[in-house]
Short mmCIF file of C-alpha atoms in Angstrom, two decimals:
data_model
loop_
_atom_site.label_atom_id
_atom_site.label_comp_id
_atom_site.label_asym_id
_atom_site.label_seq_id
_atom_site.Cartn_x
_atom_site.Cartn_y
_atom_site.Cartn_z
CA MET A 1 9.61 -21.05 -13.64
CA ALA A 2 11.19 -20.57 -10.24
CA ALA A 3 12.15 -24.23 -10.28
CA VAL A 4 13.95 -23.79 -13.56
CA THR A 5 16.00 -20.86 -12.30
CA ARG A 6 16.92 -22.86 -9.23
CA ILE A 7 18.40 -25.59 -11.42
CA SER A 8 20.47 -23.06 -13.30
CA ALA A 9 21.67 -21.60 -10.00
CA LEU A 10 22.87 -25.08 -9.00
CA CYS A 11 24.49 -25.57 -12.41
CA ASN A 12 26.39 -22.30 -12.21
CA ARG A 13 28.54 -23.63 -9.42
CA GLY A 14 30.96 -24.44 -12.23
CA VAL A 15 33.28 -27.39 -12.28
CA LYS A 16 36.34 -26.32 -14.24
CA PRO A 17 36.61 -28.49 -17.38
CA LEU A 18 40.30 -29.34 -16.96
CA PHE A 19 40.42 -31.84 -19.79
CA LEU A 20 39.21 -29.57 -22.56
CA SER A 21 41.75 -27.97 -24.93
CA LYS A 22 41.74 -24.20 -25.38
CA SER A 23 39.76 -24.17 -28.64
CA LEU A 24 37.11 -26.41 -27.24
CA LEU A 25 36.97 -24.31 -24.07
CA ALA A 26 36.11 -21.28 -26.21
CA ARG A 27 33.26 -23.18 -27.80
CA THR A 28 31.93 -24.20 -24.41
CA LEU A 29 31.92 -20.58 -23.29
CA VAL A 30 29.86 -19.58 -26.32
CA SER A 31 27.18 -22.09 -25.38
CA SER A 32 25.16 -21.70 -22.22
CA LYS A 33 26.89 -21.70 -18.84
CA LYS A 34 24.46 -24.37 -17.75
CA THR A 35 26.32 -27.02 -19.77
CA ARG A 36 29.35 -27.20 -17.53
CA ASP A 37 27.91 -29.27 -14.70
CA PRO A 38 26.50 -32.74 -14.55
CA PRO A 39 22.73 -32.58 -13.97
CA VAL A 40 21.83 -32.69 -10.30
CA LEU A 41 18.71 -34.64 -9.46
CA LEU A 42 16.58 -32.58 -7.10
CA SER A 43 15.35 -34.59 -4.19
CA ALA A 44 14.02 -31.61 -2.18
CA GLN A 45 10.43 -30.43 -2.48
CA ILE A 46 9.80 -27.24 -4.36
CA HIS A 47 6.73 -25.24 -3.45
CA THR A 48 5.11 -23.28 -6.23
CA SER A 49 1.98 -21.19 -6.25
CA PRO A 50 -0.91 -23.04 -7.89
CA ALA A 51 -0.42 -22.87 -11.65
CA HIS A 52 -4.07 -22.33 -12.41
CA TYR A 53 -5.51 -20.59 -9.35
CA ALA A 54 -9.27 -21.03 -9.14
CA ALA A 55 -10.65 -17.63 -10.14
CA GLY A 56 -11.00 -16.11 -6.66
CA SER A 57 -13.18 -13.18 -5.72
CA LYS A 58 -12.22 -9.83 -7.26
CA ALA A 59 -13.71 -8.06 -4.27
CA ALA A 60 -10.41 -6.86 -2.79
CA SER A 61 -9.18 -5.57 -6.13
CA LEU A 62 -12.44 -3.76 -6.84
CA HIS A 63 -12.35 -2.28 -3.32
CA TRP A 64 -8.88 -0.91 -4.00
CA THR A 65 -10.00 0.66 -7.26
CA GLY A 66 -13.09 2.07 -5.59
CA GLU A 67 -10.96 3.69 -2.90
CA ARG A 68 -8.79 5.44 -5.51
CA ALA A 69 -11.78 6.52 -7.61
CA LEU A 70 -13.47 7.98 -4.53
CA SER A 71 -10.28 9.81 -3.55
CA VAL A 72 -10.09 11.42 -6.99
CA ALA A 73 -13.78 12.34 -6.81
CA LEU A 74 -13.36 13.90 -3.37
CA LEU A 75 -10.37 15.92 -4.57
CA GLY A 76 -12.50 17.25 -7.42
CA MET A 77 -15.38 18.10 -5.09
CA ILE A 78 -13.35 20.58 -3.05
CA PRO A 79 -12.98 23.32 -5.70
CA VAL A 80 -16.48 22.63 -7.07
CA ALA A 81 -18.00 23.06 -3.61
CA TYR A 82 -16.18 26.37 -3.31
CA MET A 83 -17.48 27.58 -6.66
CA TYR A 84 -21.03 26.14 -6.53
CA PRO A 85 -22.16 25.82 -2.89
CA GLY A 86 -25.61 24.34 -2.36
CA PRO A 87 -27.56 21.23 -1.35
CA ALA A 88 -26.21 19.10 -4.22
CA MET A 89 -22.59 19.66 -3.11
CA ASP A 90 -23.64 19.39 0.57
CA TYR A 91 -24.99 15.88 0.20
CA SER A 92 -22.25 14.79 -2.24
CA LEU A 93 -19.61 15.94 0.22
CA ALA A 94 -21.40 14.22 3.11
CA ALA A 95 -21.44 10.94 1.23
CA ALA A 96 -17.91 11.15 -0.17
CA LEU A 97 -16.36 12.31 3.12
CA THR A 98 -18.10 9.61 5.16
CA LEU A 99 -17.22 6.80 2.74
CA HIS A 100 -13.60 7.97 2.34
CA SER A 101 -13.24 8.11 6.15
CA HIS A 102 -14.91 4.73 6.53
CA TRP A 103 -12.59 3.04 4.07
CA GLY A 104 -9.53 4.87 5.39
CA LEU A 105 -10.22 3.97 9.01
CA GLY A 106 -10.94 0.43 7.82
CA GLN A 107 -7.37 0.22 6.49
CA VAL A 108 -6.02 1.52 9.82
CA LEU A 109 -7.96 -1.19 11.66
CA THR A 110 -6.72 -3.85 9.25
CA ASP A 111 -3.15 -2.78 9.95
CA TYR A 112 -3.25 -2.63 13.72
CA VAL A 113 -6.06 -4.89 14.96
CA HIS A 114 -5.35 -8.62 15.13
CA GLY A 115 -7.41 -11.61 16.22
CA ASP A 116 -10.79 -12.69 14.90
CA THR A 117 -13.09 -11.26 17.58
CA ALA A 118 -11.16 -7.99 17.84
CA ILE A 119 -11.34 -7.49 14.09
CA LYS A 120 -15.08 -8.20 13.97
CA ALA A 121 -15.81 -5.93 16.95
CA SER A 122 -13.74 -3.00 15.69
CA ASN A 123 -15.23 -3.25 12.19
CA ALA A 124 -18.74 -3.28 13.67
CA GLY A 125 -17.86 -0.22 15.75
CA LEU A 126 -16.49 1.52 12.68
CA PHE A 127 -19.62 0.76 10.71
CA ALA A 128 -21.77 2.22 13.49
CA LEU A 129 -19.60 5.33 13.65
CA SER A 130 -19.73 5.88 9.90
CA ALA A 131 -23.49 5.37 9.84
CA VAL A 132 -24.04 7.90 12.64
CA THR A 133 -21.62 10.34 10.96
CA PHE A 134 -23.50 10.16 7.68
CA ALA A 135 -26.82 10.53 9.46
CA GLY A 136 -25.54 13.53 11.36
CA LEU A 137 -24.19 15.22 8.26
CA CYS A 138 -27.44 14.66 6.37
CA TYR A 139 -29.38 16.00 9.34
CA PHE A 140 -27.14 19.06 9.34
CA ASN A 141 -27.63 19.52 5.59
CA TYR A 142 -31.40 19.28 5.93
CA HIS A 143 -32.19 21.10 9.15
CA ASP A 144 -29.30 23.51 9.35
CA VAL A 145 -27.25 25.62 6.91
CA GLY A 146 -25.42 22.73 5.18
CA ILE A 147 -21.71 21.87 4.93
CA CYS A 148 -20.65 24.48 2.30
CA LYS A 149 -22.39 27.39 4.02
CA ALA A 150 -21.14 26.23 7.40
CA VAL A 151 -17.51 26.33 6.24
CA ALA A 152 -18.06 29.81 4.77
CA MET A 153 -19.65 31.02 8.01
CA LEU A 154 -16.87 29.52 10.14
CA TRP A 155 -14.21 31.14 7.99
CA SER A 156 -15.84 34.55 8.26
CA LEU A 157 -15.17 34.60 12.02
CA MET B 1 43.63 -37.50 -24.91
CA GLU B 2 41.67 -36.92 -28.12
CA VAL B 3 39.10 -39.50 -27.09
CA TYR B 4 38.45 -37.72 -23.84
CA ILE B 5 38.01 -34.38 -25.62
CA GLN B 6 35.55 -35.84 -28.08
CA VAL B 7 33.52 -37.47 -25.30
CA ALA B 8 33.49 -34.19 -23.39
CA VAL B 9 32.20 -32.28 -26.43
CA LEU B 10 29.46 -34.84 -27.06
CA TRP B 11 28.50 -34.82 -23.41
CA ASN B 12 28.37 -30.99 -23.35
CA ARG B 13 26.21 -30.97 -26.47
CA SER B 14 23.70 -33.31 -24.86
CA LEU B 15 23.62 -31.05 -21.80
CA VAL B 16 22.91 -28.04 -23.98
CA GLN B 17 19.96 -29.92 -25.49
CA ARG B 18 18.69 -30.99 -22.10
CA SER B 19 19.04 -27.53 -20.58
CA ALA B 20 17.38 -26.00 -23.63
CA ALA B 21 14.47 -28.37 -23.18
CA VAL B 22 14.20 -27.42 -19.52
CA SER B 23 14.38 -23.66 -20.12
CA SER B 24 11.83 -23.79 -22.93
CA GLY B 25 9.37 -24.91 -20.27
CA SER B 26 8.65 -28.43 -21.50
CA ARG B 27 7.45 -30.87 -18.86
CA CYS B 28 10.88 -32.38 -18.18
CA CYS B 29 10.51 -34.75 -15.26
CA LEU B 30 13.90 -33.57 -14.00
CA VAL B 31 12.34 -30.28 -12.89
CA TYR B 32 8.63 -30.83 -12.28
CA ARG B 33 8.60 -34.18 -10.53
CA HIS B 34 8.97 -32.62 -7.09
CA ALA B 35 7.01 -29.38 -7.55
CA VAL B 36 4.02 -29.19 -5.18
CA ALA B 37 1.27 -26.58 -5.11
CA MET B 38 0.98 -24.74 -1.78
CA GLY B 39 -2.02 -25.84 0.27
CA THR B 40 -2.47 -22.63 2.27
CA ASN B 41 -3.10 -19.03 1.26
CA ALA B 42 -1.31 -15.95 2.55
CA LYS B 43 -3.93 -15.11 5.18
CA GLU B 44 -3.76 -18.61 6.66
CA GLU B 45 0.03 -18.51 6.73
CA MET B 46 -0.05 -15.17 8.53
CA GLN B 47 -2.61 -16.46 11.04
CA LYS B 48 -0.46 -19.53 11.76
CA PHE B 49 2.51 -17.27 12.33
CA THR B 50 0.55 -14.93 14.63
CA ASP B 51 -0.84 -17.88 16.63
CA LYS B 52 2.62 -19.38 17.03
CA ASN B 53 3.96 -16.05 18.25
CA SER B 54 1.26 -15.65 20.88
CA ARG B 55 1.57 -19.31 21.90
CA LEU B 56 5.29 -18.94 22.50
CA ALA B 57 4.73 -15.48 24.03
CA ARG B 58 7.46 -14.05 21.82
CA PRO B 59 8.47 -10.45 22.55
CA LEU B 60 8.12 -7.98 19.67
CA SER B 61 11.42 -6.88 18.10
CA PRO B 62 12.12 -3.17 18.49
CA HIS B 63 11.29 -1.34 15.30
CA ILE B 64 10.25 2.33 15.50
CA THR B 65 12.29 2.77 18.68
CA ILE B 66 15.55 1.86 16.96
CA TYR B 67 15.12 2.52 13.24
CA SER B 68 16.40 5.88 12.10
CA TRP B 69 13.49 8.13 11.04
CA SER B 70 13.31 9.52 7.52
CA VAL B 71 11.22 12.21 5.85
CA PRO B 72 9.15 9.68 3.84
CA MET B 73 8.42 7.71 7.01
CA MET B 74 7.32 10.84 8.89
CA MET B 75 5.17 12.00 6.01
CA SER B 76 3.52 8.59 5.78
CA ILE B 77 2.49 8.53 9.43
CA THR B 78 1.44 12.19 9.20
CA HIS B 79 -0.80 11.27 6.30
CA ARG B 80 -2.39 8.60 8.44
CA GLY B 81 -2.53 10.89 11.47
CA THR B 82 -4.21 13.74 9.57
CA GLY B 83 -6.63 11.26 8.03
CA VAL B 84 -7.65 9.80 11.38
CA GLY B 85 -7.80 13.30 12.92
CA LEU B 86 -9.98 14.71 10.17
CA SER B 87 -12.28 11.67 10.34
CA ALA B 88 -12.61 12.15 14.09
CA GLY B 89 -13.35 15.84 13.58
CA VAL B 90 -16.05 15.16 11.03
CA ALA B 91 -17.57 12.46 13.25
CA VAL B 92 -17.60 14.79 16.29
CA PHE B 93 -19.20 17.50 14.16
CA ALA B 94 -21.88 15.14 12.87
CA VAL B 95 -22.70 13.68 16.30
CA SER B 96 -22.85 17.20 17.76
CA ALA B 97 -25.32 18.20 15.06
CA LEU B 98 -27.55 15.33 16.15
CA VAL B 99 -27.15 15.71 19.90
CA LEU B 100 -26.49 19.34 20.83
CA PRO B 101 -29.28 21.92 21.10
CA GLY B 102 -29.38 25.04 18.95
CA ASP B 103 -28.23 25.62 15.40
CA PHE B 104 -24.78 26.22 13.91
CA ALA B 105 -25.13 30.02 13.88
CA SER B 106 -25.79 30.13 17.63
CA TYR B 107 -22.51 28.31 18.32
CA LEU B 108 -20.62 30.67 16.01
CA SER B 109 -21.99 33.70 17.87
CA LEU B 110 -20.97 31.97 21.11
CA ILE B 111 -17.38 31.75 19.79
CA GLN B 112 -17.58 35.37 18.63
CA SER B 113 -18.70 36.46 22.09
CA LEU B 114 -15.51 34.97 23.54
CA SER B 115 -13.53 37.78 21.80
CA LEU B 116 -10.59 35.48 21.19
CA GLY B 117 -8.61 37.96 19.10
CA PRO B 118 -7.46 37.69 15.48
CA ALA B 119 -4.15 35.94 16.31
CA LEU B 120 -5.83 33.04 18.06
CA ILE B 121 -8.56 32.77 15.43
CA CYS B 122 -5.95 32.80 12.62
CA THR B 123 -3.97 30.11 14.41
CA ALA B 124 -7.10 28.01 14.82
CA LYS B 125 -7.87 28.41 11.11
CA PHE B 126 -4.33 27.29 10.28
CA GLY B 127 -4.82 24.33 12.62
CA LEU B 128 -7.90 23.30 10.63
CA ALA B 129 -6.53 24.12 7.19
CA PHE B 130 -3.12 22.42 7.49
CA PRO B 131 -4.36 18.83 8.05
CA VAL B 132 -6.79 19.22 5.15
CA ALA B 133 -4.10 20.65 2.88
CA PHE B 134 -1.43 18.09 3.87
CA HIS B 135 -3.77 15.13 3.55
CA SER B 136 -5.03 16.38 0.15
CA PHE B 137 -1.59 17.09 -1.35
CA ASN B 138 -0.02 13.93 0.04
CA GLY B 139 -3.11 12.12 -1.22
CA ILE B 140 -2.26 13.29 -4.74
CA ARG B 141 1.30 11.98 -4.14
CA HIS B 142 -0.18 8.62 -3.14
CA LEU B 143 -2.39 8.54 -6.24
CA MET B 144 0.68 9.17 -8.42
CA TRP B 145 2.34 6.17 -6.74
CA ASP B 146 -0.78 4.14 -7.46
CA LEU B 147 -0.27 5.01 -11.13
CA GLY B 148 3.24 3.64 -10.79
CA LYS B 149 5.05 6.97 -10.97
CA GLY B 150 7.65 8.58 -8.75
CA PHE B 151 9.07 5.59 -6.87
CA ARG B 152 12.76 6.37 -7.27
CA MET B 153 14.24 7.63 -4.01
CA PRO B 154 15.16 11.13 -5.25
CA GLU B 155 11.64 11.47 -6.64
CA VAL B 156 10.11 10.33 -3.35
CA TYR B 157 12.06 13.00 -1.49
CA ARG B 158 11.38 15.71 -4.09
CA SER B 159 7.62 15.07 -4.15
CA GLY B 160 7.66 14.88 -0.35
CA TYR B 161 9.28 18.30 0.06
CA ALA B 162 6.89 19.70 -2.56
CA VAL B 163 3.90 18.41 -0.58
CA ILE B 164 5.22 19.92 2.64
CA ALA B 165 5.86 23.30 0.98
CA LEU B 166 2.47 23.35 -0.74
CA SER B 167 0.66 22.33 2.45
CA VAL B 168 2.26 25.02 4.58
CA LEU B 169 1.80 27.75 1.97
CA SER B 170 -1.83 26.93 1.19
CA ALA B 171 -2.69 26.56 4.89
CA ILE B 172 -1.23 30.01 5.53
CA ALA B 173 -3.12 31.40 2.57
CA LEU B 174 -6.38 29.84 3.77
CA ALA B 175 -5.86 31.05 7.32
CA ALA B 176 -5.31 34.57 6.05
CA LEU B 177 -8.63 34.61 4.15
#
């Protein structure tokens, strides 16, 4: 399609039809502008994206959707945690917060870290951090007061 | 003269037919003979570009040092900054829970024993509440963009100011609790 528009762009560099009478000129204007030029044979290569791209992995697209779905879920959890504090919300928040952070920091790394080894190393570090964070939050939920109660206690200072 | 006009009309008519054939998408050799599918994907192209830059040791063009800052730009980096900051805070909290001795209540009574005063405590609460509020409200703004809404420049600015106002007000309200 891009190739077709390129032809018409070439054709629009109009050559004034000096030999046409006025009535015929009007008729030419009614028909397409492309008719005014002689056809130019393209000798340059045109690059197009593959017409029928082999169905690639949908992983990136699904990841994007997952990120948005998790964000919406986390937004919903905030008022629910306020209204119904308890172990169910504690563990849900721990999971949602950790995963949202993990994916968010992953995007930051993708933006700023370049080079194969650097990317691999930073992603491995991020994975370790997220794993430890989730473990710590679950430990806190189990052995201590839990996230919801902790926020309430902190705010009562 | 008449002969020339007639030839011109006939010639134009044939061009109309040919152009029509081309624009209807038929496999006219005039257009498709030289079309080639690209052999590389976007990631490979970017990698080639990055490698060429480091090979030639090209200096980076100034960008944030020269480009005039705008409210949307500042809000975007603040969204990222609050996100990274909150993630760091949660991580520090979680690691502390695993590593430090004593339970949460003991640390709260430690803070209480410092007798910091209500002004400082309120400020600290605002300092915690504002990043959460800003990141949440701007997050909603981002989700609206993901739905395809609110991309016109006046809308971007209006939603931006709304997020700032809501964040400040709700952080104040939370700090006052």
